[in-house]
Coordinates of C-alpha atoms in Angstrom, one line a residue:
Chain A
M334 CA 217.0 -197.3 207.8
N335 CA 214.1 -196.0 209.7
A336 CA 213.3 -192.7 208.1
V337 CA 210.3 -191.7 210.3
S338 CA 211.3 -188.9 212.7
S339 CA 209.2 -188.2 215.7
I340 CA 206.7 -185.4 215.5
E341 CA 206.4 -182.5 217.9
T342 CA 203.9 -182.7 220.7
I343 CA 200.3 -181.8 220.0
S344 CA 199.6 -178.1 220.5
A345 CA 198.0 -176.9 223.7
D346 CA 194.7 -175.8 222.3
G347 CA 193.6 -179.4 222.1
A348 CA 192.5 -179.3 218.4
S349 CA 194.3 -182.3 216.9
L350 CA 193.8 -185.2 214.6
S351 CA 195.1 -188.7 215.3
V352 CA 194.8 -191.4 212.8
A353 CA 195.8 -195.1 212.8
V354 CA 194.2 -197.0 210.0
Q355 CA 194.6 -200.0 207.8
K356 CA 192.8 -200.7 204.7
K357 CA 193.4 -203.4 202.1
F358 CA 192.2 -203.5 198.5
S359 CA 192.2 -206.7 196.6
A360 CA 192.5 -206.6 192.8
G361 CA 190.6 -209.6 191.5
G362 CA 191.5 -211.9 194.4
A363 CA 195.2 -211.0 194.4
P364 CA 196.4 -208.7 197.2
G365 CA 196.4 -205.2 195.8
F366 CA 197.1 -201.8 197.3
S367 CA 197.2 -201.6 201.1
L368 CA 197.1 -198.5 203.3
A369 CA 198.6 -198.5 206.7
A370 CA 199.2 -195.1 208.2
E371 CA 199.6 -193.9 211.8
F372 CA 200.1 -190.2 212.6
S373 CA 198.8 -187.4 214.6
V374 CA 198.9 -183.7 213.8
P375 CA 198.1 -180.6 215.8
S376 CA 196.2 -177.6 214.4
G377 CA 197.7 -175.8 211.5
I378 CA 198.5 -176.9 208.0
T379 CA 200.0 -180.3 207.5
I380 CA 201.0 -181.4 204.0
L381 CA 200.3 -184.9 202.9
F382 CA 202.9 -185.3 200.2
G383 CA 203.4 -188.2 197.8
P384 CA 203.2 -189.4 194.2
S385 CA 199.8 -190.3 192.7
G386 CA 198.7 -193.7 193.8
A387 CA 200.4 -193.3 197.2
G388 CA 197.0 -193.5 199.0
K389 CA 196.6 -189.8 199.9
T390 CA 193.0 -189.5 198.7
T391 CA 192.1 -192.9 200.3
L392 CA 193.5 -191.7 203.6
L393 CA 191.4 -188.5 203.4
E394 CA 188.3 -190.6 202.5
C395 CA 188.8 -192.8 205.5
I396 CA 189.0 -189.7 207.7
A397 CA 185.9 -188.2 206.2
G398 CA 184.0 -191.5 206.4
L399 CA 183.6 -191.9 202.6
A400 CA 185.8 -195.0 202.8
R401 CA 185.8 -197.5 205.7
P402 CA 189.1 -198.6 207.1
D403 CA 189.5 -202.4 207.8
N404 CA 190.5 -201.5 211.3
G405 CA 192.0 -198.7 213.3
R406 CA 191.0 -195.6 215.1
I407 CA 190.4 -192.0 214.0
S408 CA 189.8 -189.1 216.4
A409 CA 189.6 -185.4 216.1
G410 CA 190.1 -183.5 219.3
D411 CA 188.2 -185.6 221.9
R412 CA 185.7 -186.9 219.4
V413 CA 186.1 -190.4 218.2
L414 CA 185.1 -190.6 214.5
F415 CA 186.0 -194.3 213.9
D416 CA 187.1 -197.1 216.2
S417 CA 187.0 -200.6 214.9
E418 CA 187.4 -202.1 218.3
R419 CA 184.6 -200.2 219.9
R420 CA 182.5 -200.4 216.7
I421 CA 182.3 -196.7 216.3
D422 CA 181.8 -195.4 212.8
L423 CA 180.2 -192.0 212.7
P424 CA 178.2 -191.3 209.6
V425 CA 179.8 -188.9 207.1
S426 CA 177.1 -186.3 207.8
Q427 CA 177.8 -186.2 211.5
R428 CA 181.6 -186.0 211.5
S429 CA 181.7 -182.2 211.1
I430 CA 184.7 -182.4 208.8
A431 CA 185.3 -180.0 205.9
Y432 CA 186.5 -181.7 202.7
V433 CA 187.4 -179.8 199.5
F434 CA 187.7 -182.2 196.6
Q435 CA 190.1 -181.9 193.7
T436 CA 187.0 -181.3 191.5
L437 CA 185.6 -178.9 194.2
A438 CA 182.1 -180.4 193.7
L439 CA 180.3 -177.1 193.9
F440 CA 176.5 -177.7 193.3
P441 CA 176.1 -176.4 189.7
H442 CA 172.4 -175.5 190.1
L443 CA 172.9 -173.4 193.2
S444 CA 174.4 -169.9 193.4
V445 CA 177.6 -169.3 195.2
A446 CA 175.7 -168.0 198.2
Q447 CA 173.3 -171.0 198.2
N448 CA 176.3 -173.3 198.0
V449 CA 177.8 -171.6 201.0
Q450 CA 174.6 -171.8 202.9
Y451 CA 174.0 -175.4 202.1
G452 CA 175.8 -176.7 205.2
L453 CA 173.8 -174.4 207.4
A454 CA 170.4 -175.9 206.8
R455 CA 169.5 -176.2 210.5
L456 CA 170.1 -172.5 211.3
P457 CA 167.5 -169.8 211.0
A458 CA 167.5 -167.9 207.7
A459 CA 168.8 -164.6 209.1
E460 CA 171.7 -166.4 210.8
K461 CA 172.5 -168.3 207.6
R462 CA 172.7 -165.2 205.5
L463 CA 174.9 -163.5 208.1
R464 CA 177.4 -166.3 208.4
A465 CA 177.5 -166.8 204.6
R466 CA 178.2 -163.1 204.0
Q467 CA 181.0 -163.1 206.6
I468 CA 182.8 -166.1 205.1
L469 CA 182.3 -164.8 201.6
E470 CA 183.9 -161.5 202.7
S471 CA 186.8 -163.2 204.3
F472 CA 187.5 -165.1 201.1
R473 CA 186.9 -161.9 199.1
I474 CA 184.1 -163.3 196.9
E475 CA 181.1 -161.4 198.3
H476 CA 180.5 -159.8 194.9
L477 CA 179.9 -163.3 193.4
A478 CA 177.2 -164.4 195.8
G479 CA 174.4 -164.5 193.2
R480 CA 176.4 -166.2 190.5
K481 CA 176.3 -169.9 189.5
P482 CA 179.7 -171.7 189.9
D483 CA 179.9 -172.0 186.1
A484 CA 180.0 -168.2 185.8
V485 CA 183.0 -167.5 188.0
S486 CA 186.7 -168.0 187.4
G487 CA 188.8 -171.0 188.5
G488 CA 190.4 -169.2 191.4
E489 CA 187.0 -167.9 192.5
R490 CA 185.5 -171.4 192.4
Q491 CA 188.3 -172.5 194.7
R492 CA 187.5 -169.7 197.1
A493 CA 183.8 -170.6 197.0
A494 CA 184.5 -174.2 197.7
L495 CA 186.7 -173.3 200.7
A496 CA 184.1 -170.9 202.0
R497 CA 181.3 -173.5 201.7
S498 CA 183.4 -176.0 203.7
L499 CA 184.6 -173.6 206.4
V500 CA 181.3 -171.8 207.1
T501 CA 180.1 -174.9 208.9
Q502 CA 182.8 -174.4 211.5
P503 CA 184.3 -177.9 211.1
C504 CA 186.7 -179.5 213.5
L505 CA 189.0 -180.5 210.7
L506 CA 189.7 -179.4 207.1
L507 CA 190.8 -181.9 204.4
L508 CA 192.0 -180.4 201.1
D509 CA 192.7 -182.8 198.2
E510 CA 194.9 -180.9 195.7
P511 CA 192.3 -178.1 195.6
L512 CA 194.7 -175.6 194.0
A513 CA 196.4 -177.9 191.5
A514 CA 194.7 -176.4 188.5
L515 CA 195.6 -172.7 189.4
D516 CA 198.5 -170.5 188.3
S517 CA 201.0 -169.9 191.1
A518 CA 200.0 -166.2 191.6
T519 CA 196.3 -167.1 192.2
R520 CA 197.4 -170.0 194.3
S521 CA 199.6 -168.1 196.7
K522 CA 196.8 -165.5 197.2
I523 CA 194.4 -168.2 198.2
I524 CA 196.9 -169.9 200.4
A525 CA 197.5 -166.5 202.1
D526 CA 193.8 -166.2 202.8
L527 CA 193.6 -169.8 204.1
R528 CA 196.5 -169.0 206.5
V529 CA 194.8 -165.9 207.8
W530 CA 191.6 -168.0 208.3
N531 CA 193.5 -170.8 210.0
A532 CA 195.2 -168.3 212.4
T533 CA 191.9 -167.5 214.0
H534 CA 190.3 -170.9 213.6
R535 CA 192.9 -173.3 215.0
I536 CA 191.9 -176.6 213.5
P537 CA 194.1 -179.2 211.8
V538 CA 194.3 -178.8 208.1
L539 CA 195.4 -181.8 206.0
Y540 CA 196.5 -180.6 202.6
V541 CA 197.2 -183.2 199.9
T542 CA 199.6 -182.4 197.1
H543 CA 202.3 -183.8 194.9
S544 CA 203.7 -180.4 194.1
R545 CA 207.0 -179.6 195.8
E546 CA 206.5 -175.8 195.5
E547 CA 203.2 -176.1 197.5
V548 CA 205.0 -178.0 200.2
F549 CA 207.4 -175.2 200.8
A550 CA 204.8 -172.5 200.3
L551 CA 202.4 -174.0 202.9
G552 CA 203.9 -176.4 205.1
E553 CA 204.5 -176.3 208.7
R554 CA 204.7 -180.0 208.7
V555 CA 205.0 -182.6 206.0
I556 CA 204.0 -186.2 206.0
A557 CA 205.4 -188.1 203.0
L558 CA 203.4 -191.1 201.9
E559 CA 204.2 -193.7 199.3
Q560 CA 202.4 -197.0 198.5
G561 CA 200.2 -196.5 201.5
R562 CA 203.0 -196.1 204.0
I563 CA 204.3 -193.1 205.8
L564 CA 208.0 -192.7 204.8
A565 CA 208.9 -189.5 206.7
Q566 CA 207.4 -186.7 208.6
G567 CA 208.7 -183.4 209.8
T568 CA 209.3 -179.9 208.5
P569 CA 209.5 -179.4 204.7
Q570 CA 213.2 -178.8 205.1
Q571 CA 213.7 -182.0 207.0
V572 CA 211.7 -184.1 204.6
L573 CA 212.5 -182.5 201.3
E574 CA 215.7 -180.6 201.5
A575 CA 217.6 -183.5 202.9
P576 CA 215.5 -186.4 201.8
R577 CA 216.4 -189.7 203.4
H578 CA 214.4 -191.8 201.0
E579 CA 215.0 -192.4 197.3
S580 CA 211.3 -192.0 196.3
I581 CA 211.0 -188.7 198.2
A582 CA 214.3 -187.6 196.7
Q583 CA 212.8 -188.1 193.2
L584 CA 209.7 -186.3 194.2
A585 CA 211.6 -183.5 195.7
G586 CA 213.4 -182.9 192.4
F587 CA 216.7 -184.7 192.8
E588 CA 217.5 -185.6 189.2
N589 CA 220.6 -187.5 190.0
I590 CA 220.4 -190.6 192.2
F591 CA 223.5 -192.9 192.4
D592 CA 224.2 -196.2 194.1
A593 CA 227.6 -196.1 195.7
V594 CA 230.0 -198.0 198.0
V595 CA 231.7 -196.3 200.9
T596 CA 235.5 -196.5 200.4
T597 CA 237.0 -194.3 203.1
L598 CA 235.7 -192.5 206.2
R599 CA 237.2 -189.1 207.2
P600 CA 235.5 -188.5 210.5
E601 CA 237.9 -185.6 211.2
Q602 CA 236.6 -183.9 208.1
G603 CA 233.0 -184.9 208.7
T604 CA 233.0 -186.5 205.2
M605 CA 233.5 -189.9 203.5
R606 CA 234.5 -190.9 200.1
C607 CA 232.2 -193.1 198.0
C608 CA 232.7 -194.9 194.7
L609 CA 229.8 -194.7 192.3
Q610 CA 228.8 -198.3 191.5
D611 CA 228.2 -198.6 187.8
T612 CA 231.5 -196.9 187.1
Q613 CA 234.0 -199.5 188.3
Q614 CA 235.0 -200.9 184.9
K615 CA 235.8 -197.4 183.5
G616 CA 238.0 -196.3 186.4
N617 CA 236.4 -195.2 189.6
V618 CA 234.3 -192.1 190.0
E619 CA 234.5 -191.0 193.6
L620 CA 232.4 -188.4 195.5
E621 CA 233.1 -186.9 198.8
V622 CA 229.9 -186.8 200.7
P623 CA 228.7 -185.9 204.3
L624 CA 229.7 -188.5 206.8
A625 CA 227.1 -191.0 207.9
R626 CA 227.2 -193.9 210.4
V627 CA 228.4 -196.5 208.1
T628 CA 231.4 -198.7 207.6
P629 CA 233.7 -198.8 204.6
G630 CA 232.2 -201.2 202.0
A631 CA 228.6 -200.2 203.0
K632 CA 226.2 -199.5 200.1
V633 CA 224.7 -196.0 200.1
R634 CA 222.5 -194.0 197.7
I635 CA 223.4 -190.4 196.9
A636 CA 221.0 -187.8 195.6
V637 CA 222.1 -184.6 193.9
R638 CA 220.0 -181.8 192.4
A639 CA 220.9 -181.0 188.8
G640 CA 220.7 -177.3 189.7
D641 CA 223.4 -177.8 192.4
I642 CA 226.0 -178.9 189.9
L643 CA 228.5 -176.4 188.4
L644 CA 230.0 -176.8 184.9
A645 CA 233.4 -175.7 183.9
T646 CA 235.2 -175.9 180.5
E647 CA 238.6 -175.8 182.0
F648 CA 240.0 -177.7 185.1
P649 CA 239.0 -175.4 188.0
R650 CA 241.7 -174.4 190.5
A651 CA 241.4 -172.7 193.9
L652 CA 238.0 -174.0 194.7
S653 CA 236.3 -175.0 198.0
A654 CA 234.2 -177.8 196.3
R655 CA 235.7 -181.2 197.0
N656 CA 234.3 -183.0 194.0
V657 CA 235.6 -182.2 190.5
L658 CA 234.7 -184.8 187.9
R659 CA 236.0 -184.9 184.4
G660 CA 233.5 -185.8 181.7
R661 CA 232.1 -185.4 178.2
L662 CA 229.0 -183.5 177.2
L663 CA 226.6 -186.0 175.7
T664 CA 223.4 -184.0 175.3
L665 CA 222.2 -180.4 175.5
A666 CA 218.5 -179.6 175.5
R667 CA 216.6 -176.4 176.3
H668 CA 213.3 -176.6 178.3
G669 CA 211.9 -173.1 178.8
V670 CA 214.5 -171.2 180.8
T671 CA 216.5 -174.3 181.8
V672 CA 219.2 -175.9 179.8
I673 CA 219.6 -179.6 180.6
A674 CA 223.1 -181.0 180.1
G675 CA 223.7 -184.7 180.1
V676 CA 227.3 -185.4 181.0
D677 CA 229.2 -188.8 181.0
C678 CA 231.9 -188.9 183.6
G679 CA 231.8 -192.6 184.1
A680 CA 228.4 -192.2 185.5
Q681 CA 225.6 -190.3 183.6
I682 CA 225.0 -187.0 185.4
E683 CA 222.3 -184.4 184.7
A684 CA 223.2 -180.8 185.3
H685 CA 220.9 -177.7 184.8
L686 CA 222.1 -174.2 183.8
T687 CA 220.7 -171.0 182.5
P688 CA 220.7 -170.2 178.8
G689 CA 223.0 -167.3 179.5
A690 CA 225.6 -169.5 181.2
C691 CA 225.3 -172.0 178.3
D692 CA 226.0 -169.3 175.7
A693 CA 228.9 -167.9 177.7
L694 CA 230.6 -171.2 177.9
H695 CA 230.0 -172.0 174.2
L696 CA 229.0 -175.5 175.1
Q697 CA 229.2 -178.0 172.3
V698 CA 228.0 -181.6 172.4
G699 CA 231.1 -183.9 172.6
Q700 CA 233.4 -181.4 174.4
E701 CA 235.3 -182.1 177.5
L702 CA 233.9 -180.7 180.8
W703 CA 234.5 -180.6 184.5
L704 CA 231.5 -181.0 186.9
I705 CA 231.8 -179.5 190.3
L706 CA 229.8 -180.8 193.3
K707 CA 229.9 -179.5 196.8
T708 CA 230.0 -182.1 199.5
Y709 CA 226.9 -180.7 201.1
S710 CA 225.0 -180.9 197.8
C711 CA 225.3 -184.7 198.0
H712 CA 222.5 -186.1 200.0
L713 CA 222.4 -189.6 201.4
V714 CA 219.0 -191.3 200.9
A715 CA 217.6 -194.7 201.8
G716 CA 216.7 -196.9 198.9
Chain B
M1315 CA 135.5 -188.3 167.9
N1316 CA 134.0 -189.5 171.2
W1317 CA 134.8 -187.0 173.9
Q1318 CA 133.8 -189.4 176.6
D1319 CA 136.6 -191.9 175.5
L1320 CA 139.1 -189.0 175.3
A1321 CA 138.3 -187.7 178.8
L1322 CA 138.5 -191.2 180.2
T1323 CA 141.9 -191.8 178.5
A1324 CA 143.3 -188.5 179.8
K1325 CA 142.1 -189.2 183.3
L1326 CA 143.6 -192.7 183.2
A1327 CA 146.9 -191.4 181.8
G1328 CA 147.0 -188.6 184.3
I1329 CA 146.5 -190.8 187.3
V1330 CA 148.9 -193.5 186.1
C1331 CA 151.5 -190.8 185.3
A1332 CA 151.2 -189.3 188.8
M1333 CA 151.3 -192.7 190.5
L1334 CA 154.3 -193.8 188.5
L1335 CA 156.3 -190.7 189.4
L1336 CA 155.6 -191.4 193.1
I1337 CA 156.3 -195.1 192.9
G1338 CA 159.0 -194.9 190.3
M1339 CA 161.1 -192.3 192.0
P1340 CA 162.1 -194.5 195.0
V1341 CA 162.5 -197.5 192.7
A1342 CA 164.7 -195.5 190.4
Y1343 CA 166.7 -194.2 193.4
W1344 CA 167.3 -197.7 194.5
V1345 CA 168.2 -198.9 191.0
A1346 CA 170.7 -196.0 190.6
Y1347 CA 172.5 -196.4 194.0
S1348 CA 172.0 -199.9 195.3
R1349 CA 175.1 -202.0 195.3
W1350 CA 173.2 -205.2 196.0
R1351 CA 174.7 -208.0 193.8
W1352 CA 171.3 -209.3 192.7
K1353 CA 170.1 -205.9 191.6
F1354 CA 170.0 -207.0 188.0
L1355 CA 167.1 -209.3 188.8
V1356 CA 165.0 -206.4 190.0
E1357 CA 166.0 -204.4 187.0
S1358 CA 164.9 -207.3 184.8
V1359 CA 161.5 -207.5 186.5
V1360 CA 160.9 -203.8 186.2
A1361 CA 162.0 -203.9 182.5
L1362 CA 159.8 -206.9 181.7
P1363 CA 156.8 -204.9 180.3
L1364 CA 159.2 -203.6 177.6
V1365 CA 159.5 -207.0 176.0
L1366 CA 156.5 -208.9 177.2
P1367 CA 153.5 -209.2 174.8
P1368 CA 150.8 -207.0 176.3
T1369 CA 148.4 -209.9 176.2
V1370 CA 150.6 -212.0 178.4
L1371 CA 150.9 -209.2 181.0
G1372 CA 147.2 -208.5 180.7
F1373 CA 146.4 -212.1 181.1
Y1374 CA 148.4 -212.5 184.3
I1375 CA 147.0 -209.3 185.8
L1376 CA 143.5 -210.4 185.0
V1377 CA 144.2 -213.7 186.8
A1378 CA 145.8 -211.9 189.7
I1379 CA 142.9 -209.5 190.3
G1380 CA 140.2 -212.1 189.5
S1381 CA 138.0 -213.4 192.2
R1382 CA 139.9 -216.7 192.3
S1383 CA 143.2 -215.2 193.4
P1384 CA 143.9 -214.3 197.1
L1385 CA 144.6 -210.7 195.9
G1386 CA 141.4 -210.4 194.0
R1387 CA 139.4 -211.9 196.9
L1388 CA 141.0 -209.5 199.4
Y1389 CA 140.0 -206.5 197.1
E1390 CA 136.5 -207.9 196.8
T1391 CA 136.0 -208.2 200.6
W1392 CA 137.3 -204.6 201.1
F1393 CA 135.5 -202.8 198.2
G1394 CA 132.6 -205.2 197.4
H1395 CA 133.4 -205.6 193.8
S1396 CA 136.1 -207.2 191.6
L1397 CA 138.9 -205.1 190.2
A1398 CA 138.6 -206.8 186.8
F1399 CA 136.8 -204.7 184.1
T1400 CA 136.8 -201.5 186.2
F1401 CA 138.6 -198.2 185.9
E1402 CA 140.6 -199.0 189.0
G1403 CA 141.7 -202.3 187.6
L1404 CA 142.8 -200.4 184.5
V1405 CA 144.9 -198.0 186.6
V1406 CA 146.7 -200.9 188.3
A1407 CA 147.3 -202.7 185.0
S1408 CA 148.5 -199.6 183.2
A1409 CA 150.8 -198.6 186.0
L1410 CA 152.5 -202.0 185.9
Y1411 CA 152.7 -201.9 182.1
S1412 CA 154.3 -198.4 182.0
L1413 CA 156.6 -198.8 185.0
P1414 CA 159.8 -199.1 183.1
F1415 CA 159.0 -196.0 181.1
A1416 CA 159.0 -194.1 184.4
V1417 CA 161.8 -195.9 186.2
Q1418 CA 164.4 -196.1 183.5
P1419 CA 164.8 -192.4 182.6
M1420 CA 164.8 -191.3 186.3
A1421 CA 167.3 -194.0 187.3
A1422 CA 169.6 -193.0 184.4
A1423 CA 169.3 -189.3 185.4
F1424 CA 170.0 -190.1 189.1
A1425 CA 173.0 -192.2 188.2
Q1426 CA 174.4 -189.4 186.0
V1427 CA 174.6 -187.0 189.0
D1428 CA 178.3 -186.6 189.9
R1429 CA 179.0 -188.8 193.0
R1430 CA 181.3 -186.2 194.4
L1431 CA 178.3 -183.8 194.7
L1432 CA 176.5 -186.4 196.9
D1433 CA 179.7 -186.9 198.9
A1434 CA 180.0 -183.1 199.3
S1435 CA 176.3 -182.9 200.4
S1436 CA 176.8 -185.6 203.2
I1437 CA 180.0 -184.0 204.3
L1438 CA 178.1 -180.7 204.7
G1439 CA 175.8 -182.6 207.1
A1440 CA 172.8 -183.3 204.8
S1441 CA 170.7 -186.4 205.3
R1442 CA 170.0 -188.7 202.3
M1443 CA 166.5 -187.3 201.9
H1444 CA 167.9 -183.8 202.0
T1445 CA 170.5 -184.7 199.4
F1446 CA 167.9 -186.3 197.2
L1447 CA 165.5 -183.3 197.4
R1448 CA 168.2 -180.5 197.1
I1449 CA 170.8 -182.1 194.8
I1450 CA 169.7 -185.2 193.0
L1451 CA 166.2 -184.2 192.0
P1452 CA 167.0 -180.7 190.8
L1453 CA 169.8 -182.0 188.7
S1454 CA 167.6 -184.8 187.3
I1455 CA 164.6 -182.6 186.1
P1456 CA 165.1 -183.6 182.4
G1457 CA 164.9 -187.3 183.4
V1458 CA 161.8 -186.7 185.5
I1459 CA 160.1 -184.9 182.7
T1460 CA 161.0 -187.7 180.3
A1461 CA 159.6 -190.2 182.8
A1462 CA 156.3 -188.2 183.1
V1463 CA 155.9 -187.7 179.3
L1464 CA 156.8 -191.3 178.4
S1465 CA 154.5 -192.9 181.0
F1466 CA 151.6 -190.6 180.1
A1467 CA 152.0 -191.1 176.4
H1468 CA 152.5 -194.9 176.8
T1469 CA 149.4 -195.2 178.9
V1470 CA 147.4 -193.2 176.3
G1471 CA 148.5 -195.5 173.5
E1472 CA 148.2 -198.9 175.2
F1473 CA 145.8 -201.4 173.7
G1474 CA 146.4 -205.0 174.6
V1475 CA 146.5 -204.7 178.4
V1476 CA 143.4 -202.5 178.4
L1477 CA 141.5 -204.9 176.3
M1478 CA 142.5 -207.9 178.5
V1479 CA 141.9 -206.3 181.9
G1480 CA 139.4 -203.5 181.2
G1481 CA 137.3 -204.8 178.3
N1482 CA 135.4 -202.2 176.4
I1483 CA 132.9 -200.5 178.7
P1484 CA 132.0 -197.0 177.5
G1485 CA 132.7 -194.4 180.3
A1486 CA 134.5 -197.0 182.5
T1487 CA 137.2 -198.8 180.5
R1488 CA 136.9 -197.7 176.9
T1489 CA 140.0 -195.7 176.0
V1490 CA 140.7 -194.0 172.6
S1491 CA 142.8 -196.8 171.3
I1492 CA 140.0 -199.3 172.0
A1493 CA 137.6 -196.8 170.4
I1494 CA 139.6 -196.8 167.2
Y1495 CA 139.6 -200.5 167.0
D1496 CA 135.9 -200.5 167.6
D1497 CA 135.3 -197.9 164.9
V1498 CA 137.3 -199.9 162.4
Q1499 CA 135.4 -203.1 163.3
G1500 CA 132.1 -201.2 162.7
L1501 CA 133.5 -199.7 159.4
R1502 CA 133.2 -196.1 160.8
Y1503 CA 136.5 -195.0 159.1
L1504 CA 135.9 -191.3 159.4
Q1505 CA 135.6 -191.5 163.2
A1506 CA 138.5 -193.9 163.4
N1507 CA 140.6 -191.5 161.4
Q1508 CA 139.7 -188.5 163.6
T1509 CA 140.7 -190.3 166.7
A1510 CA 143.9 -191.8 165.2
L1511 CA 144.9 -188.4 163.9
A1512 CA 144.4 -186.9 167.3
L1513 CA 146.6 -189.6 168.8
L1514 CA 149.2 -189.1 166.2
L1515 CA 149.4 -185.4 166.9
F1516 CA 149.5 -186.0 170.6
S1517 CA 152.4 -188.5 170.3
F1518 CA 154.3 -186.1 168.1
L1519 CA 153.8 -183.3 170.6
A1520 CA 154.8 -185.5 173.6
L1521 CA 158.1 -186.6 171.8
S1522 CA 158.8 -183.0 170.8
I1523 CA 158.6 -181.9 174.4
L1524 CA 160.8 -184.8 175.4
Y1525 CA 163.6 -184.2 172.9
G1526 CA 163.3 -180.5 173.5
V1527 CA 164.2 -180.8 177.2
N1528 CA 166.5 -183.8 176.9
R1529 CA 168.8 -185.0 174.1
R1530 CA 169.1 -188.4 175.7
A1531 CA 165.5 -189.3 176.1
W1532 CA 165.6 -193.0 175.3
T1533 CA 168.3 -194.0 177.7
A1534 CA 168.9 -197.6 178.7
W1535 CA 169.6 -198.6 182.3
P1536 CA 172.1 -196.3 184.1
P1537 CA 175.8 -197.2 183.5
R1538 CA 177.4 -199.3 186.2

């Protein structure tokens, strides 16, 4: 199944990034990791989403010029940064790209203001100070100008690193999980400031993350990357809410992923019934799921969020949900404010509920239960 | 204590130290950042004086600057006299002998600078030279101080190479360590003791400065 959807046309202001690169790494002679990615993004924030080891950082390094693709082409706006056919490979220092590393890489021996002015070496001193002050103000860290990076807080360091990169007026901003170490309140404030900045400086921003929350907080567009390949791109909702690929489903927080066989199609209902595969000996467990273009007997994979499953201690009646599965409670564990219930109903299913709900139901390990799944909580994904 | 010998020694060590910082810095930069596969050969050559008997090094330098070698003849046609048994010859020999003491601490310090800082610097548009002067060098100051102190102190204390290349000419090539040897040969123990004590105190002072600024003074080659 081809999961790559087409991307909207490049925005009219002309600022865009287009990338088509291949790079192979060999591990001791054996073919190792390989990166092959082709995409183009308009100005605005694009999330590069994927598990660690997916090649996100390598991709950013190729764009910045810190790593050299084996072949391909990279251009930002009308500037060609790399083109293997035309033998163009702009040096890192001439690409006018901003890159904020995961470690930030603030110069420890320079003050915040000196860090920010570092990229402005060619400007006259007065102009340097003016621009540095403006950017420090827009990231609300002007009061830290004289301090060394060691002497400011984590969130302020992040702001300083952003300010240092953006003061050079780059044509492209690359962010490699720069906010991963921050608490969510600090993170969302910085993201808000970044959005404000991006609204007046329309350049493409590539933001690498493996955090689902960040994807929804930031993303206008998402590119999902795994093992060096682009699996899907589109809006966060398209890519993550209805994942069409198993590995994205796992990343996007779908705790239950089942292999199933389509038994009957019900086109008039817009649904189909599927039999979960590892349950056939114990009597079939069937789920009613949204209709797809398949024929009976086809193998499909179904992803369900644990939080989308309802638990009942009696057989529920008068319910709109199409799937009611009878099972036995195997495990019950509390993680923070989430209670994780492991239920055996032929297949092992994980369901999440709140501690309050757990107490109200008087759940006991070993007791009989009914699981309730809405048809539209069952997502079909590609393996 | 003979003040002439002491002044000559200080002058020699000062010149050699300054020379080695200038020559050693680019060598150390290359050693720290080159990815050439045969780099270890250059590292070995630079480190040779650490293990070589000073007489062996002195002997080859003497042959190389003598009037029978092309190098020696070239020097003679330019300056009218041989390098052997002169102060200039001593400077050349001492610089070669103390080279690893300048290069190794600087290379180790350069290599310890976080690579991401260098990447950040080039991304911000800085040239390699700019990156070196503004980022690498300021972050390697302890290593540079170690290199300066070690090469100065090592030049003050050398004996074998000086004797081989410079001989023992008062005011031209007689350094304090030669003077001590001379005094002992002449049974002038009091004089020998004065000079030796001065050198002992100097060495202690040099090492105190070194360990004061840098806990990792005696570093080996930078990690790969």
